[in-house]
């Protein structure tokens, strides 16, 4: 990228060089600069289809929009029906405002609540987020978020930047609503977190993503620190084929280690640790993606997960995306399945989709 930008300074009106530089910028995540360069390149070379296609891909991913999403989630014998309404607008070229509102109709089977009760429970819960973010052409981004659920208000702050070794992000969250656990949905669980993540694309073949965080879980604002943990997530992807179809191999890590021993006693005198158990899930999978037509594309990922601290089993996920009405409307259908691990009440299955309107 640096070499292309240096060459572009020496040849600012070369449309092919402009297009190559834009593609490289978008490749590493500097999409705003890439879009500006593509506009210049297309003005100089309007017949070039590759330039038009890349501009379209950026617009499809980054445009202002409103989205309605539904997901059915089954963990063990417990069912959740989650509706989400979200939107994003640009107040200026660098300033964006967004919001997410969610409703969860949950039917939980044989779950231990925060007070120690075990049984079947039905409830409806809500949560939401409003955020404001500033992102410049060089990809530096700062964001502030306000969270809420049925019990608690929370806040979050995030800062990410690009450098010679990829993109880094630091972040902190206080009382962010968390629906990762069935019992957490029922009892309005929140999580405090500080963390660091890093994205690095070594070359077109290898991509690395990692995150480390310290976590503290709370029930409401009064029952705090019911569990503390340190978490590590990571992904290493090796591309095997660029297109027609895209093929890749992926290794994923999802690990969270409980570091607190907040044992409690229920009404029958039985001791228990609320919420989470430690997990260390390693997943190997293959990825295949194809653009069937100009407006239709799909992706399938399948592999096997092994939890060093618990169970193991197959994982599979897939999604299909369709563009409609001159790219104004996007329809997605998706589904996934994952076997039981040490920190879940059973196998996990998901199915859902969304409608996204761009404006």
Coordinates of C-alpha atoms in Angstrom, one line a residue:
X1 CA 0.0 0.0 0.0
X2 CA 2.8 2.5 0.9
X3 CA 4.6 1.8 -2.5
X4 CA 1.3 2.3 -4.4
X5 CA 0.6 5.6 -2.6
X6 CA 4.1 6.8 -3.3
X7 CA 3.8 5.9 -7.0
X8 CA 0.4 7.7 -7.0
X9 CA 2.0 10.9 -5.8
X10 CA 4.3 10.8 -8.8
X11 CA 1.5 9.9 -11.3
X12 CA -1.7 11.4 -9.9
X13 CA -3.7 11.1 -13.1
X14 CA -3.0 7.5 -13.9
X15 CA -6.4 5.8 -13.7
X16 CA -5.0 2.3 -13.5
X17 CA -2.7 3.2 -10.7
X18 CA -5.5 5.0 -8.9
X19 CA -7.7 1.9 -9.2
X20 CA -4.9 -0.4 -7.9
X21 CA -4.3 1.9 -4.9
X22 CA -8.0 2.1 -4.1
X23 CA -8.2 -1.7 -4.2
X24 CA -5.2 -2.0 -1.8
X25 CA -6.7 0.6 0.6
X26 CA -10.0 -1.2 0.7
X27 CA -8.2 -4.5 1.1
X28 CA -6.6 -3.3 4.4
X29 CA -9.8 -1.5 5.6
X30 CA -9.4 2.1 4.6
X31 CA -12.6 2.1 2.7
X32 CA -13.4 5.8 2.7
X33 CA -10.1 6.7 1.0
X34 CA -10.6 3.8 -1.4
X35 CA -14.1 5.1 -2.3
X36 CA -12.7 8.6 -3.0
X37 CA -10.0 7.2 -5.3
X38 CA -12.4 5.0 -7.1
X39 CA -14.6 8.0 -7.9
X40 CA -11.5 9.7 -9.5
X41 CA -10.6 6.5 -11.4
X42 CA -14.1 6.0 -12.7
X43 CA -14.2 9.6 -13.9
X44 CA -11.0 9.0 -15.9
X45 CA -12.0 5.5 -17.0
X46 CA -15.8 5.2 -17.0
X47 CA -15.9 2.0 -19.0
X48 CA -13.9 0.0 -16.5
X49 CA -16.2 -2.7 -15.0
X50 CA -13.8 -3.7 -12.2
X51 CA -13.8 -0.1 -10.8
X52 CA -17.6 0.0 -10.9
X53 CA -17.8 -3.4 -9.2
X54 CA -15.5 -2.4 -6.3
X55 CA -17.5 0.8 -5.8
X56 CA -20.6 -1.2 -5.7
X57 CA -19.2 -3.7 -3.2
X58 CA -18.1 -0.8 -0.8
X59 CA -21.5 0.8 -1.1
X60 CA -23.4 -2.4 -0.4
X61 CA -21.4 -2.9 2.8
X62 CA -21.1 0.7 4.1
X63 CA -24.1 2.7 3.0
X64 CA -26.8 4.3 5.2
X65 CA -29.5 1.7 5.9
X66 CA -32.3 0.4 8.1
X67 CA -32.4 -3.3 8.9
X68 CA -35.0 -5.7 10.3
X69 CA -33.6 -9.0 11.5
X70 CA -35.1 -12.1 13.0
X71 CA -33.3 -15.1 14.5
X72 CA -34.5 -18.3 16.1
X73 CA -31.9 -19.6 18.6
X74 CA -32.0 -23.0 20.3
X75 CA -29.5 -23.9 23.0
X76 CA -30.2 -27.3 24.4
X77 CA -33.9 -27.4 25.2
X78 CA -34.3 -23.6 25.4
X79 CA -35.7 -21.5 22.6
X80 CA -35.2 -17.8 21.8
X81 CA -36.9 -15.7 19.2
X82 CA -34.9 -12.5 18.7
X83 CA -36.2 -9.5 16.7
X84 CA -33.7 -6.7 15.9
X85 CA -34.3 -3.2 14.3
X86 CA -31.1 -1.3 13.5
X87 CA -30.0 1.7 11.4
X88 CA -27.1 3.8 10.4
X89 CA -26.9 7.4 9.0
X90 CA -23.9 9.7 8.2
X91 CA -24.3 13.1 9.7
X92 CA -21.2 14.2 7.8
X93 CA -18.5 12.4 5.8
X94 CA -16.7 11.4 8.9
X95 CA -19.5 11.3 11.5
X96 CA -22.0 8.4 11.8
X97 CA -24.9 7.7 14.1
X98 CA -26.4 4.3 14.7
X99 CA -28.9 2.4 16.8
X100 CA -29.9 -1.2 17.6
X101 CA -33.1 -2.2 19.4
X102 CA -33.8 -5.9 20.2
X103 CA -36.6 -8.0 21.6
X104 CA -36.1 -11.5 22.9
X105 CA -39.0 -13.9 23.5
X106 CA -37.4 -16.7 25.5
X107 CA -38.7 -20.1 26.6
X108 CA -36.1 -21.6 28.9
X109 CA -36.0 -25.3 30.1
X110 CA -34.3 -26.5 33.3
X111 CA -32.2 -23.3 33.8
X112 CA -30.7 -22.2 37.1
X113 CA -31.6 -18.5 37.8
X114 CA -29.4 -16.0 39.6
X115 CA -31.2 -16.7 42.9
X116 CA -30.5 -20.5 42.6
X117 CA -33.9 -21.6 41.4
X118 CA -34.0 -24.3 38.7
X119 CA -37.0 -24.7 36.5
X120 CA -38.8 -23.7 33.2
X121 CA -39.2 -20.0 32.6
X122 CA -40.8 -17.8 29.9
X123 CA -40.2 -14.1 29.5
X124 CA -39.7 -11.2 27.1
X125 CA -36.6 -9.1 27.3
X126 CA -35.3 -6.0 25.5
X127 CA -32.0 -4.3 25.0
X128 CA -30.6 -1.5 22.9
X129 CA -27.6 0.6 21.8
X130 CA -27.2 4.1 20.4
X131 CA -23.7 5.1 19.2
X132 CA -21.9 8.0 17.6
X133 CA -18.6 7.4 15.7
X134 CA -16.0 9.5 13.9
X135 CA -13.9 7.8 11.2
X136 CA -11.5 9.6 9.0
X137 CA -10.0 8.6 5.5
X138 CA -7.0 6.9 7.1
X139 CA -9.3 4.5 9.0
X140 CA -8.9 5.9 12.5
X141 CA -12.2 5.5 14.3
X142 CA -13.4 6.6 17.7
X143 CA -16.9 5.5 19.0
X144 CA -19.0 6.1 22.0
X145 CA -22.0 3.9 22.9
X146 CA -24.9 4.1 25.3
X147 CA -26.5 0.7 26.2
X148 CA -29.7 -0.2 28.1
X149 CA -31.7 -3.3 29.0
X150 CA -34.8 -3.8 31.2
X151 CA -32.7 -3.0 34.3
X152 CA -29.5 -1.1 33.7
X153 CA -27.8 1.6 31.6
X154 CA -24.3 1.1 30.3
X155 CA -21.6 2.8 28.3
X156 CA -18.8 1.9 25.9
X157 CA -15.8 3.5 24.3
X158 CA -13.8 2.2 21.3
X159 CA -10.7 3.5 19.4
X160 CA -9.1 1.8 16.4
X161 CA -6.3 2.8 14.1
X162 CA -4.1 1.5 11.3
X163 CA -0.3 1.1 11.3
X164 CA 2.4 -0.8 9.6
X165 CA 1.3 -4.1 11.2
X166 CA -2.4 -4.0 10.5
X167 CA -5.3 -2.5 12.5
X168 CA -5.5 -2.4 16.3
X169 CA -8.4 -1.5 18.6
X170 CA -8.7 -0.8 22.3
X171 CA -12.1 -0.7 24.0
X172 CA -13.9 -0.6 27.3
X173 CA -17.5 -1.4 28.2
X174 CA -19.5 -0.9 31.5
X175 CA -22.8 -2.7 32.1
X176 CA -23.3 -3.7 28.4
X177 CA -26.3 -6.1 28.2
X178 CA -25.2 -9.7 27.4
X179 CA -27.3 -12.5 26.0
X180 CA -24.6 -15.1 25.6
X181 CA -26.1 -17.3 28.3
X182 CA -29.8 -18.5 28.6
X183 CA -29.9 -17.6 32.3
X184 CA -28.3 -14.2 31.5
X185 CA -31.2 -13.3 29.2
X186 CA -33.7 -14.1 32.0
X187 CA -31.9 -12.1 34.7
X188 CA -30.8 -9.1 32.7
X189 CA -27.1 -9.9 32.7
X190 CA -24.5 -7.2 31.8
X191 CA -20.8 -7.4 31.2
X192 CA -18.0 -5.0 32.0
X193 CA -15.0 -5.5 29.7
X194 CA -11.7 -4.0 28.7
X195 CA -9.9 -5.4 25.8
X196 CA -7.5 -5.2 22.8
X197 CA -7.9 -6.6 19.4
X198 CA -5.7 -6.8 16.3
X199 CA -6.3 -7.5 12.6
X200 CA -3.4 -8.3 10.3
X201 CA -3.4 -9.3 6.7
X202 CA 0.1 -10.7 6.0
X203 CA -0.5 -11.0 2.2
X204 CA -3.5 -12.0 0.0
X205 CA -3.3 -15.5 1.3
X206 CA -3.1 -15.2 5.1
X207 CA -5.3 -13.2 7.5
X208 CA -5.0 -13.1 11.3
X209 CA -7.5 -11.7 13.9
X210 CA -7.1 -11.8 17.6
X211 CA -8.7 -10.4 20.8
X212 CA -7.9 -10.5 24.5
X213 CA -10.2 -9.1 27.2
X214 CA -10.8 -9.0 30.9
X215 CA -14.5 -9.5 31.8
X216 CA -16.8 -9.0 34.8
X217 CA -20.4 -10.2 34.7
X218 CA -23.3 -8.5 36.7
X219 CA -27.0 -9.0 37.3
X220 CA -28.3 -5.5 37.2
X221 CA -26.3 -2.7 38.9
X222 CA -26.6 -4.1 42.4
X223 CA -25.5 -7.8 42.1
X224 CA -22.1 -7.1 40.5
X225 CA -19.1 -9.3 39.8
X226 CA -21.0 -12.6 39.9
X227 CA -18.2 -14.0 37.7
X228 CA -14.9 -12.7 36.3
X229 CA -12.9 -14.1 33.4
X230 CA -10.2 -13.6 30.9
X231 CA -11.0 -14.3 27.3
X232 CA -9.1 -15.0 24.1
X233 CA -10.5 -15.3 20.6
X234 CA -8.6 -15.7 17.4
X235 CA -8.9 -16.6 13.8
X236 CA -6.3 -17.6 11.2
X237 CA -7.5 -17.9 7.6
X238 CA -5.5 -19.3 4.6
X239 CA -7.1 -18.5 1.2
X240 CA -6.8 -21.4 -1.3
X241 CA -8.6 -19.9 -4.2
X242 CA -9.6 -16.3 -4.8
X243 CA -12.9 -16.7 -6.7
X244 CA -15.2 -18.9 -8.7
X245 CA -15.5 -20.2 -6.0
X246 CA -13.6 -18.7 -3.1
X247 CA -12.0 -21.4 -1.0
X248 CA -10.2 -21.1 2.4
X249 CA -9.2 -23.0 5.5
X250 CA -9.8 -21.5 8.9
X251 CA -8.6 -22.1 12.5
X252 CA -10.6 -20.5 15.2
X253 CA -10.1 -20.1 19.0
X254 CA -12.9 -19.2 21.4
X255 CA -11.6 -19.4 25.0
X256 CA -12.8 -17.9 28.3
X257 CA -11.4 -18.8 31.6
X258 CA -13.3 -18.2 34.8
X259 CA -11.0 -16.5 37.4
X260 CA -13.5 -15.9 40.2
X261 CA -15.0 -18.4 42.7
X262 CA -18.2 -16.7 43.7
X263 CA -19.9 -19.8 45.1
X264 CA -23.5 -19.4 46.3
X265 CA -26.0 -21.5 48.2
X266 CA -29.6 -22.1 46.9
X267 CA -32.8 -22.6 49.0
X268 CA -32.0 -26.3 49.4
X269 CA -28.5 -25.6 50.7
X270 CA -26.7 -26.7 47.5
X271 CA -23.6 -24.7 46.5
X272 CA -23.3 -23.5 42.9
X273 CA -21.2 -21.1 40.8
X274 CA -23.5 -18.8 38.9
X275 CA -23.3 -18.3 35.1
X276 CA -20.2 -19.5 33.2
X277 CA -17.8 -22.4 33.2
X278 CA -14.4 -22.1 31.5
X279 CA -14.1 -23.2 27.9
X280 CA -11.4 -23.5 25.3
X281 CA -12.9 -24.3 21.9
X282 CA -10.6 -25.0 18.9
X283 CA -12.3 -25.2 15.5
X284 CA -10.9 -26.2 12.1
X285 CA -13.1 -25.6 9.1
X286 CA -13.3 -25.1 5.4
X287 CA -15.0 -22.1 3.7
X288 CA -16.5 -22.0 0.2
X289 CA -18.1 -18.8 -1.2
X290 CA -19.6 -18.1 -4.6
X291 CA -21.2 -15.2 -6.4
X292 CA -23.8 -17.1 -8.4
X293 CA -25.1 -14.0 -10.3
X294 CA -24.4 -10.3 -10.1
X295 CA -27.0 -10.1 -7.3
X296 CA -26.8 -13.4 -5.5
X297 CA -24.0 -14.8 -3.4
X298 CA -23.6 -17.5 -0.8
X299 CA -21.1 -18.9 1.7
X300 CA -20.8 -22.2 3.5
X301 CA -18.5 -23.1 6.3
X302 CA -18.1 -26.5 7.9
X303 CA -15.7 -28.1 10.3
X304 CA -15.2 -29.7 13.7
X305 CA -14.9 -28.1 17.1
X306 CA -13.0 -29.5 20.1
X307 CA -13.3 -28.0 23.6
X308 CA -10.3 -29.0 25.6
X309 CA -12.4 -28.5 28.8
X310 CA -15.6 -30.2 27.6
X311 CA -17.3 -31.6 24.5
X312 CA -16.6 -31.7 20.8
X313 CA -18.6 -32.1 17.6
X314 CA -19.3 -30.8 14.1
X315 CA -20.1 -27.2 13.2
X316 CA -21.7 -25.9 10.0
X317 CA -23.1 -22.5 8.9
X318 CA -24.4 -21.0 5.7
X319 CA -25.9 -17.9 4.4
X320 CA -27.5 -16.6 1.1
X321 CA -27.7 -13.0 0.1
X322 CA -29.8 -11.5 -2.6
X323 CA -29.7 -7.9 -3.8
X324 CA -33.1 -6.4 -5.1
X325 CA -34.5 -3.1 -6.4
X326 CA -31.2 -1.8 -7.9
X327 CA -29.3 -2.7 -4.7
X328 CA -31.6 -0.7 -2.5
X329 CA -33.0 -3.9 -0.8
X330 CA -30.9 -6.8 0.5
X331 CA -32.4 -10.1 1.7
X332 CA -30.4 -12.6 3.7
X333 CA -31.2 -16.1 4.9
X334 CA -28.9 -18.0 7.3
X335 CA -28.6 -21.0 9.5
X336 CA -26.0 -22.7 11.6
X337 CA -25.4 -25.7 14.0
X338 CA -22.8 -26.3 16.7
X339 CA -22.3 -29.2 19.0
X340 CA -22.3 -28.9 22.8
X341 CA -19.3 -27.4 24.6
X342 CA -18.4 -27.1 28.3
X343 CA -20.1 -23.7 28.5
X344 CA -23.4 -24.5 26.8
X345 CA -26.5 -26.3 28.0
X346 CA -26.6 -28.4 24.8
X347 CA -26.2 -28.2 21.0
X348 CA -26.8 -24.8 19.5
X349 CA -28.9 -24.2 16.4
X350 CA -29.7 -20.9 14.7
X351 CA -31.9 -19.9 11.7
X352 CA -32.9 -16.4 10.6
X353 CA -32.5 -13.6 8.1
X354 CA -32.9 -9.9 7.5
X355 CA -34.2 -7.3 5.2
X356 CA -31.9 -4.3 4.7
X357 CA -33.0 -1.0 3.0
X358 CA -30.3 1.3 1.8
X359 CA -30.7 5.0 1.3

